[in-house]
PDB file of C-alpha atoms and ligand atoms in Angstrom:
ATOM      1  CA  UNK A 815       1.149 -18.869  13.105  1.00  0.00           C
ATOM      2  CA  UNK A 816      -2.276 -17.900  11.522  1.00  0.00           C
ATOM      3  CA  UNK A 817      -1.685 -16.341   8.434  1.00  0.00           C
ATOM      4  CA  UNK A 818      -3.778 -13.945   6.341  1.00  0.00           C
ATOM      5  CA  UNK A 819      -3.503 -13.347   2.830  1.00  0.00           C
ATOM      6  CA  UNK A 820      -3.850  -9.691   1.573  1.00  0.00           C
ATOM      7  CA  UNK A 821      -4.616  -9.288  -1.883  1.00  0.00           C
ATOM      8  CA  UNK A 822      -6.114  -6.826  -4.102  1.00  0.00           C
ATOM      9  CA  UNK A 823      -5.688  -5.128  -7.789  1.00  0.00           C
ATOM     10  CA  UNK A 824      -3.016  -2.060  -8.104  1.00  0.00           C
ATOM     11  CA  UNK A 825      -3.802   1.036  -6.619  1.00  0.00           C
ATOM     12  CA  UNK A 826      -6.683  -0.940  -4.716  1.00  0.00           C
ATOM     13  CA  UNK A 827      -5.186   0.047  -1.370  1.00  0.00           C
ATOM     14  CA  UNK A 828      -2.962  -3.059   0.009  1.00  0.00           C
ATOM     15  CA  UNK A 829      -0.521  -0.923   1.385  1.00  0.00           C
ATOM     16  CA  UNK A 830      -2.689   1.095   2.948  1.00  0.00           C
ATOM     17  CA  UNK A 831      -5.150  -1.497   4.658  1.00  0.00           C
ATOM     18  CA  UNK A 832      -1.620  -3.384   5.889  1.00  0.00           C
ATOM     19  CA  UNK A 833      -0.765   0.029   7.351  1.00  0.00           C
ATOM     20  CA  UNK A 834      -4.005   0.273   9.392  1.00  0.00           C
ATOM     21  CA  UNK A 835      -3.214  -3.936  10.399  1.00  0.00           C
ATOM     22  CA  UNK A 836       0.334  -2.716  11.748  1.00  0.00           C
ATOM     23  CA  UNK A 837      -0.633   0.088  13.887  1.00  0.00           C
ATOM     24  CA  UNK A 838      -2.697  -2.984  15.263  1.00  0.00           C
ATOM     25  CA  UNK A 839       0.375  -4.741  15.942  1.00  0.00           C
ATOM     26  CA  UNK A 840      -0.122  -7.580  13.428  1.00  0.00           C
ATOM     27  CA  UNK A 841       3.165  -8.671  11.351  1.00  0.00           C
ATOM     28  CA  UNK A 842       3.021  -7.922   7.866  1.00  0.00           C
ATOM     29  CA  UNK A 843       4.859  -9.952   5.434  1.00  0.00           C
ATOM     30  CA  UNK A 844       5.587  -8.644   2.312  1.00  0.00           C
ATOM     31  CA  UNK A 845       6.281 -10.768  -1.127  1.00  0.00           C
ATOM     32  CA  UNK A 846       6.960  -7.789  -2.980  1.00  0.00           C
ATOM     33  CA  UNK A 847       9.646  -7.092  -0.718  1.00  0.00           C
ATOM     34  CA  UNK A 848      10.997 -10.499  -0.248  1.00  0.00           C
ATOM     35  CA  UNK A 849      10.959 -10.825  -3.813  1.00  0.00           C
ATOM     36  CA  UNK A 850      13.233  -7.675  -3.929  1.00  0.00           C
ATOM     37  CA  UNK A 851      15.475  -9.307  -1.277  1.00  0.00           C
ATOM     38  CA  UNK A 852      16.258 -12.624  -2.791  1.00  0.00           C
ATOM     39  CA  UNK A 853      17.357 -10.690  -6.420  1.00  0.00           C
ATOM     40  CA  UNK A 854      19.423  -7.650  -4.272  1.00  0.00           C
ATOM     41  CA  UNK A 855      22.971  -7.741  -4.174  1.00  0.00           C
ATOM     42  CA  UNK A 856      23.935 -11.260  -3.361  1.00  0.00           C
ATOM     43  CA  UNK A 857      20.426 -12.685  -2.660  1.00  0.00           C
ATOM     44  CA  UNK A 858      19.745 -16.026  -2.309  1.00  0.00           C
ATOM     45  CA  UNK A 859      18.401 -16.498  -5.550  1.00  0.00           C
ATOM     46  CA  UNK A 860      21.570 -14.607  -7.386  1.00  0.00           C
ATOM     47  CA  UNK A 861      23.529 -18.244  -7.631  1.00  0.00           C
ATOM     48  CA  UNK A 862      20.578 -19.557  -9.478  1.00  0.00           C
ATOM     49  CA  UNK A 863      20.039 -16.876 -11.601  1.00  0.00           C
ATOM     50  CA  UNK A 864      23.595 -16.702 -12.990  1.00  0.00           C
ATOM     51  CA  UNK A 865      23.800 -20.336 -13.817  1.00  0.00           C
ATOM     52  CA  UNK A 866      20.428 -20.270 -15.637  1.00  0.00           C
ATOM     53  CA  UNK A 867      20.782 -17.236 -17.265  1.00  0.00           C
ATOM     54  CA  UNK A 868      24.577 -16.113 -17.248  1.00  0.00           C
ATOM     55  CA  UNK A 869      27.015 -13.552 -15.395  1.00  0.00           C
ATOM     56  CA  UNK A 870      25.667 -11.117 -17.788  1.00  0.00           C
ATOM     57  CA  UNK A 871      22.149 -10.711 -15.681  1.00  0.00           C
ATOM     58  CA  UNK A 872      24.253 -10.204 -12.850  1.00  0.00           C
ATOM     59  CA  UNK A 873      24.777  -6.272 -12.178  1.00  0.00           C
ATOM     60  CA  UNK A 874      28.494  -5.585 -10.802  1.00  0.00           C
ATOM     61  CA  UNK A 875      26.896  -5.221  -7.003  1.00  0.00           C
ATOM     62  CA  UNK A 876      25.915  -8.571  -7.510  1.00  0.00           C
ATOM     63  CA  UNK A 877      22.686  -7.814  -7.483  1.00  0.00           C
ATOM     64  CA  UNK A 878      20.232  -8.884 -10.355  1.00  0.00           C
ATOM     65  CA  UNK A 879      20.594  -6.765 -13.784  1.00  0.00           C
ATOM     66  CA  UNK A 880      16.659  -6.063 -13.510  1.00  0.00           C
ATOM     67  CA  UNK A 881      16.594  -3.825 -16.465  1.00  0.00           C
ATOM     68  CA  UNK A 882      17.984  -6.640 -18.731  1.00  0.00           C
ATOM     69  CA  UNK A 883      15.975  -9.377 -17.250  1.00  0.00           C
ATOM     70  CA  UNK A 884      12.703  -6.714 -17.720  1.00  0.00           C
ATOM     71  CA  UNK A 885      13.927  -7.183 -21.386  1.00  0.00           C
ATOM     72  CA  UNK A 886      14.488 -11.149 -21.415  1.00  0.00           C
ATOM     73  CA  UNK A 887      11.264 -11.966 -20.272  1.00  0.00           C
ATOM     74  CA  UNK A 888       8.994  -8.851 -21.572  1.00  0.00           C
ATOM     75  CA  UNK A 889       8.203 -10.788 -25.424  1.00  0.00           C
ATOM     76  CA  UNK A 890       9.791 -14.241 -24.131  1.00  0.00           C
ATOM     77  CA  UNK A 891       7.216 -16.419 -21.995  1.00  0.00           C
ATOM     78  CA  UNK A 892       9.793 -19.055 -21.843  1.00  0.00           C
ATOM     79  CA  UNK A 893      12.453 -17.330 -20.321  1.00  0.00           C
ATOM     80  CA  UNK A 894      10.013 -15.739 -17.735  1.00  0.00           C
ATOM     81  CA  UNK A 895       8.560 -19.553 -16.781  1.00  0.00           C
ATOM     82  CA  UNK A 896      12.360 -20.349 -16.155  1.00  0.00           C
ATOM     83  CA  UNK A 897      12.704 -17.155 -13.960  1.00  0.00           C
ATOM     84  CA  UNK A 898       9.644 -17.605 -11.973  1.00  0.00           C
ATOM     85  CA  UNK A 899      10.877 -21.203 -11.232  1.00  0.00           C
ATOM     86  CA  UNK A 900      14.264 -20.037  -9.612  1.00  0.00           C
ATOM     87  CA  UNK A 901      12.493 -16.898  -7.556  1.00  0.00           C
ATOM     88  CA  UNK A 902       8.437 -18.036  -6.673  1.00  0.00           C
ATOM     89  CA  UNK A 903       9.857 -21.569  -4.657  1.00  0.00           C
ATOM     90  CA  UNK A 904      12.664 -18.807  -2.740  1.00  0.00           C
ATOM     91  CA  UNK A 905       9.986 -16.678  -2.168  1.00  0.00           C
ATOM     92  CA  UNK A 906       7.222 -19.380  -0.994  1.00  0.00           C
ATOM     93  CA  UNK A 907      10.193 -20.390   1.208  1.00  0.00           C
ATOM     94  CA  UNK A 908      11.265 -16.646   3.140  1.00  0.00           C
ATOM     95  CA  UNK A 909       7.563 -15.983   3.561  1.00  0.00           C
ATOM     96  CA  UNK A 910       6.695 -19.551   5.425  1.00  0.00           C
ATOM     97  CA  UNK A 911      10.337 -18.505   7.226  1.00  0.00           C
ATOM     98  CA  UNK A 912       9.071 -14.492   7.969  1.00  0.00           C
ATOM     99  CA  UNK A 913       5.382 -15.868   8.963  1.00  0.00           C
ATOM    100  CA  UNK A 914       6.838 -18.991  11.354  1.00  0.00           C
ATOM    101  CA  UNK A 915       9.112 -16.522  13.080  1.00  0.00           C
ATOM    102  CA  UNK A 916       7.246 -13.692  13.265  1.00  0.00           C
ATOM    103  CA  UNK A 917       5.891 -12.209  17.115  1.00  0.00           C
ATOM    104  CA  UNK A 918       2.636 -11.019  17.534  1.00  0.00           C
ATOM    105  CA  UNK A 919      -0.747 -12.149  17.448  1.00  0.00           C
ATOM    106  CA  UNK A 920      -0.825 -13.219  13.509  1.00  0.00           C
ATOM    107  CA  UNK A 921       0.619 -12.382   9.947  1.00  0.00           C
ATOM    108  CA  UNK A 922      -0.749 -10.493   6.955  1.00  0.00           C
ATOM    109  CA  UNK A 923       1.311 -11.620   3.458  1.00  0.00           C
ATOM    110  CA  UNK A 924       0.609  -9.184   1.425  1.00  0.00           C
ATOM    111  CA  UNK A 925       0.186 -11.062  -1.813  1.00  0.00           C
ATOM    112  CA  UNK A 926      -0.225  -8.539  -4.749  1.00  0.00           C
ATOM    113  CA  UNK A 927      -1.023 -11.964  -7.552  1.00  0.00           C
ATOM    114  CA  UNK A 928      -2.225 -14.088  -5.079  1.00  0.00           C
ATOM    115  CA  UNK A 929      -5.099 -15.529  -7.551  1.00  0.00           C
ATOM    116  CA  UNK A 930      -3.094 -15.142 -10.336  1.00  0.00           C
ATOM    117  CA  UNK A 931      -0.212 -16.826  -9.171  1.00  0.00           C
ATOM    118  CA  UNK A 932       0.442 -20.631  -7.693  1.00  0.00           C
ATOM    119  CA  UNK A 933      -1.115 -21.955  -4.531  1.00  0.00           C
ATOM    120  CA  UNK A 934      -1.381 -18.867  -2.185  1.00  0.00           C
ATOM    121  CA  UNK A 935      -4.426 -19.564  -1.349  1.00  0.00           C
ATOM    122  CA  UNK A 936      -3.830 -22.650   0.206  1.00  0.00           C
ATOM    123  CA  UNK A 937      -1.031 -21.944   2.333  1.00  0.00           C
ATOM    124  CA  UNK A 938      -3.049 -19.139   4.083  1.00  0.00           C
ATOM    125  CA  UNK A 939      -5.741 -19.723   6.494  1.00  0.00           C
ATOM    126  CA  UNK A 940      -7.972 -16.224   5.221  1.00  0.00           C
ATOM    127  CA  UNK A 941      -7.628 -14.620   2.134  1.00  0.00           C
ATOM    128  CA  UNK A 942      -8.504 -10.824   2.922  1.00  0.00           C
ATOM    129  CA  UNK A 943      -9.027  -8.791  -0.135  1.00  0.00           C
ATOM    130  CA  UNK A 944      -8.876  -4.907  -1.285  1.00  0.00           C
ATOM    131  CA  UNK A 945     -12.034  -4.110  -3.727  1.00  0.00           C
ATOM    132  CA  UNK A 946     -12.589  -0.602  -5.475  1.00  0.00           C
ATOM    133  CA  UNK A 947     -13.454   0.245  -8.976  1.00  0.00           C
ATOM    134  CA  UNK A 948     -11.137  -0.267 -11.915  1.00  0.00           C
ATOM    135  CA  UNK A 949     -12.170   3.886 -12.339  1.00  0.00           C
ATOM    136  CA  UNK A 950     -10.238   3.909  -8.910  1.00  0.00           C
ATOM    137  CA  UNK A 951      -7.309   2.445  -9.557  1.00  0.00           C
ATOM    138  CA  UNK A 952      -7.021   4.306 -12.319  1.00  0.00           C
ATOM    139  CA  UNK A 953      -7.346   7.541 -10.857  1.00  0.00           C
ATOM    140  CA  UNK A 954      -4.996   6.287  -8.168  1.00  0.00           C
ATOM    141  CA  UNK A 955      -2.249   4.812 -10.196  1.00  0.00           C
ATOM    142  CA  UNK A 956      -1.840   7.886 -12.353  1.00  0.00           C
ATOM    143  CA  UNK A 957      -1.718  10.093  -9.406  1.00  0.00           C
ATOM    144  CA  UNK A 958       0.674   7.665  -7.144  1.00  0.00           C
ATOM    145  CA  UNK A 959       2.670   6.565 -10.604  1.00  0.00           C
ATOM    146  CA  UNK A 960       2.322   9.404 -12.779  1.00  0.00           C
ATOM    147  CA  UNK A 961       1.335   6.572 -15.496  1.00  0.00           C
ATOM    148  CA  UNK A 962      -0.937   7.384 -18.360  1.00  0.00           C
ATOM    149  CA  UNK A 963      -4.741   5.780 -18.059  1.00  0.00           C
ATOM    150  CA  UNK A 964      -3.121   3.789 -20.703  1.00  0.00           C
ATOM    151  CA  UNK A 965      -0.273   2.100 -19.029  1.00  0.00           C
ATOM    152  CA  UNK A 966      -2.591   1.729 -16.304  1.00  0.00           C
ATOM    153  CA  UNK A 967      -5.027  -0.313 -17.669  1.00  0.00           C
ATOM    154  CA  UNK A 968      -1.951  -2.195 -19.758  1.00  0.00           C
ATOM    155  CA  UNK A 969      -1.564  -3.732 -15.613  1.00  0.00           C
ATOM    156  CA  UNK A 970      -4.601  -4.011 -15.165  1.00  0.00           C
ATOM    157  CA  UNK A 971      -5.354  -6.467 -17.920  1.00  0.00           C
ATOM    158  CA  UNK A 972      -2.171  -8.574 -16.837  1.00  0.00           C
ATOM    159  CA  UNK A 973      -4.244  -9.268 -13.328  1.00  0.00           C
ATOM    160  CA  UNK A 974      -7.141 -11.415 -12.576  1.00  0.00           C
ATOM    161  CA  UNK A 975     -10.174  -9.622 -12.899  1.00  0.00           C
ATOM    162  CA  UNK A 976     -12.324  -7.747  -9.988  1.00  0.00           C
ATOM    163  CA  UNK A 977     -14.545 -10.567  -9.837  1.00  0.00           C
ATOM    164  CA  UNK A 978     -12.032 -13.315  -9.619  1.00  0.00           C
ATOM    165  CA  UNK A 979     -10.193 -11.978  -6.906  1.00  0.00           C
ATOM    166  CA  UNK A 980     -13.697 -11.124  -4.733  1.00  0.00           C
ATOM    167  CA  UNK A 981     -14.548 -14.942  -5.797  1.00  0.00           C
ATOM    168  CA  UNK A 982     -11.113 -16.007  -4.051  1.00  0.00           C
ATOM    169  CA  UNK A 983     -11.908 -13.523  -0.870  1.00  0.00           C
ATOM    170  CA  UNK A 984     -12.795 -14.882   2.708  1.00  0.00           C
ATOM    171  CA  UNK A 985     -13.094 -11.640   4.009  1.00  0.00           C
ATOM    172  CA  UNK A 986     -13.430  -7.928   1.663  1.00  0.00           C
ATOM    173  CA  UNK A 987     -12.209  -4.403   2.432  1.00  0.00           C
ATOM    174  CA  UNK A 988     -14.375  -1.935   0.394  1.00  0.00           C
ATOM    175  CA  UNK A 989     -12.021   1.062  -0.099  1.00  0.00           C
ATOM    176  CA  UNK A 990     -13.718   3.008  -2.827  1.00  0.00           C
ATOM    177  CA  UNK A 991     -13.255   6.843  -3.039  1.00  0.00           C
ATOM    178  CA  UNK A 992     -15.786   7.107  -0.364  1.00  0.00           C
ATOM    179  CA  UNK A 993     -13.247   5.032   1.900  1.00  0.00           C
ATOM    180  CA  UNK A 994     -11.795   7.301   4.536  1.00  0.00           C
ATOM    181  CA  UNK A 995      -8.896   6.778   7.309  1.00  0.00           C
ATOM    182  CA  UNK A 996     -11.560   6.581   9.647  1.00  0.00           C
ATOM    183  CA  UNK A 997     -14.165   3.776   7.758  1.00  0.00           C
ATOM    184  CA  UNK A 998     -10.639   2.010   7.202  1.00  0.00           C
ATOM    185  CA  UNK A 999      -9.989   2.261  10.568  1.00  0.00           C
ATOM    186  CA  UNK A1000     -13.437   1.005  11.123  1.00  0.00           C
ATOM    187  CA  UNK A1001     -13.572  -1.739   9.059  1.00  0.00           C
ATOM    188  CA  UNK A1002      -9.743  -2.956  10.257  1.00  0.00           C
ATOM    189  CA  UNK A1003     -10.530  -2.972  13.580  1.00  0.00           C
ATOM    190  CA  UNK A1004     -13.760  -5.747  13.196  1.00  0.00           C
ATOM    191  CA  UNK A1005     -11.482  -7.919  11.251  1.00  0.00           C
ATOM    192  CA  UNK A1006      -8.785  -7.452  13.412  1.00  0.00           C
ATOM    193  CA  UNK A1007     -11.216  -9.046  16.445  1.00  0.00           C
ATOM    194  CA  UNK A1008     -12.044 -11.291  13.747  1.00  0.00           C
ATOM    195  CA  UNK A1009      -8.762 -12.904  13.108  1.00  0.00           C
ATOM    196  CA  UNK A1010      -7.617 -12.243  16.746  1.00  0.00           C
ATOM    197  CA  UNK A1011     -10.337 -15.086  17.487  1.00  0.00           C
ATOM    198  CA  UNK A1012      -9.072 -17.363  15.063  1.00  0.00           C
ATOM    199  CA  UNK A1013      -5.553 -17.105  15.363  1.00  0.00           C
ATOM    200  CA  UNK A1014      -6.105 -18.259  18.883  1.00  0.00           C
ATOM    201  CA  UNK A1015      -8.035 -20.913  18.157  1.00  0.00           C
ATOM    202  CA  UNK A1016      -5.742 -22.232  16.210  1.00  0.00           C
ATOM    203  CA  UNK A1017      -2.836 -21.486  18.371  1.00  0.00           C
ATOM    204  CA  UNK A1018      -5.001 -24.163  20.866  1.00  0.00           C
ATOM    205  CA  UNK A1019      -5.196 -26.741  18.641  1.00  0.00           C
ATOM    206  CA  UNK A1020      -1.463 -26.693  17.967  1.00  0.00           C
TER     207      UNK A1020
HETATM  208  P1  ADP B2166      -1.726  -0.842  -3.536  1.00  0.00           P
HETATM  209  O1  ADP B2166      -0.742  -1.174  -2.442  1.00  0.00           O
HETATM  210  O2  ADP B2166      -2.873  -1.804  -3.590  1.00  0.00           O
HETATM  211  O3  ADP B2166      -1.110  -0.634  -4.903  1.00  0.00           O
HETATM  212  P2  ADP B2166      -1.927   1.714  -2.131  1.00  0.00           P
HETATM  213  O4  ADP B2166      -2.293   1.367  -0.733  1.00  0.00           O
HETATM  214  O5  ADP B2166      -0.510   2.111  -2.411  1.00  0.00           O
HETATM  215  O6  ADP B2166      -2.407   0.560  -3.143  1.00  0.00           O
HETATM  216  O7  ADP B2166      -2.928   2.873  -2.622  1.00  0.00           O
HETATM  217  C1  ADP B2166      -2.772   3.468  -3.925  1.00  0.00           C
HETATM  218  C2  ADP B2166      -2.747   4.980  -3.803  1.00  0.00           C
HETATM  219  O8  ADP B2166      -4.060   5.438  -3.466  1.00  0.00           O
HETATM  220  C3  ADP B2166      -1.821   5.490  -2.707  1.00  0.00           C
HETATM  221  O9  ADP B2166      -1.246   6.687  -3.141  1.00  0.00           O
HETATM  222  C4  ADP B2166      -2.773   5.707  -1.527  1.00  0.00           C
HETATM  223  O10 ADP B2166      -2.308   6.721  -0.676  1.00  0.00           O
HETATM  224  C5  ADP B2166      -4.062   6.117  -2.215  1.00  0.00           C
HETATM  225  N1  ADP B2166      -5.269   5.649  -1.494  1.00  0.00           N
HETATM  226  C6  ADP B2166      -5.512   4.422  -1.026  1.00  0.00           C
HETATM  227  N2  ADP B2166      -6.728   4.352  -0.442  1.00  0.00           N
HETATM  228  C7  ADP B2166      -7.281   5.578  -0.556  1.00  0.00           C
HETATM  229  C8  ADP B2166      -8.541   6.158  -0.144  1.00  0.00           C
HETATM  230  N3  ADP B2166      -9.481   5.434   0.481  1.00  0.00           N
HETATM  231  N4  ADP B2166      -8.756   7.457  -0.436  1.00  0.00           N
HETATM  232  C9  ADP B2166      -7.819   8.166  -1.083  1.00  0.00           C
HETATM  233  N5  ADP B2166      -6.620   7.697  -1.486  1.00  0.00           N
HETATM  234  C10 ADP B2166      -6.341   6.424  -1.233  1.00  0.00           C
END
């Protein structure tokens, strides 16, 4: 299945450009949510987790204790490394699992860290992403989040930088304030012909 990575900076408008790729008909997976799944009452990383770390990360739903593990790995790089070992191979694994079986003409991962994090860009065949202004996302994130500009730009220095993840792009979705429904709508629908081309091409070759 041809698969197209959807990235972009918080508040840069991922959800929103998968939105306008659904109403298309395209799949969209979504590692945020599969990597909600795995860690929800008896996920299949929740075995893992309590052997690493003990019964004491595990919440009495059986789901992981995320407040405590927030905790763990906020000062401790360590214990995040040995977190990101039992989850990012689960979640490599439902996404191939959610893009293989998926219907329709192709997949969109949505892929918040997808420069920052691992080899996403090699086990997609576009990488699509979401540019605005770091302005933007601010404004955006403190309306969305109620955040302050602070805590804001706190994420914003954990992610890769504008220019990194427009380096790492195939394709780019402009969606500055100027960005409307409509110019999304636009824009969508020529990379939707786009990819619609491609995916079949490479459904030939199969
Ligand atoms: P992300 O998924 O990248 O964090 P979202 O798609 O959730 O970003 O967009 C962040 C916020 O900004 C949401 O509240 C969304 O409705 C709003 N938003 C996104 N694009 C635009 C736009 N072009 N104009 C106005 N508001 C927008």
């Amino acid at each position: 299945m041809f698969a197209v990575g959807l990235t972009g900076g918080i508040g840069s408008g991922k959800s929103t450009v998968a939105d306008c790729f659904a109403a298309r008909g395209v799949t969209i997976v979504d590692t945020d949510l599969i990597a909600h799944r795995i860690t929800a009452p008896h996920g299949v990383a929740m075995a893992q987790i309590a052997a690493e770390f003990g019964p004491e990360f595990v919440a009495p739903d059986g789901s992981m204790d995320r407040a405590r593990m927030r905790t763990l790995v906020f000062g401790d790089e360590a214990a995040r490394k040995r977190l990101e070992a039992i989850t990012h191979p689960l979640i490599r694994s439902e996404t191939e699992r959610e893009t293989r079986e998926a219907s329709g003409p192709y997949v969109i991962v949505v892929v918040p860290l997808l420069v920052e994090s691992g080899t996403w860009k090699t086990r997609v065949d576009r990488v699509l992403t979401v540019d605005c202004s770091v302005e933007t996302q601010i404004a955006r994130v403190m309306r969305r989040n109620g955040f302050t500009r602070e805590q804001v730009l706190a994420i914003i220095a954990r992610q890769a930088t504008r220019e990194a993840r427009l380096a790492a792009a195939d394709n780019v979705v402009v969606n500055d304030n100027e960005a409307t429904l409509e110019t999304l709508a636009h824009d969508v629908d020529a990379l939707h012909q786009t990819y619609l081309k491609l995916a079949a091409a490479k459904a030939s070759q199969a």
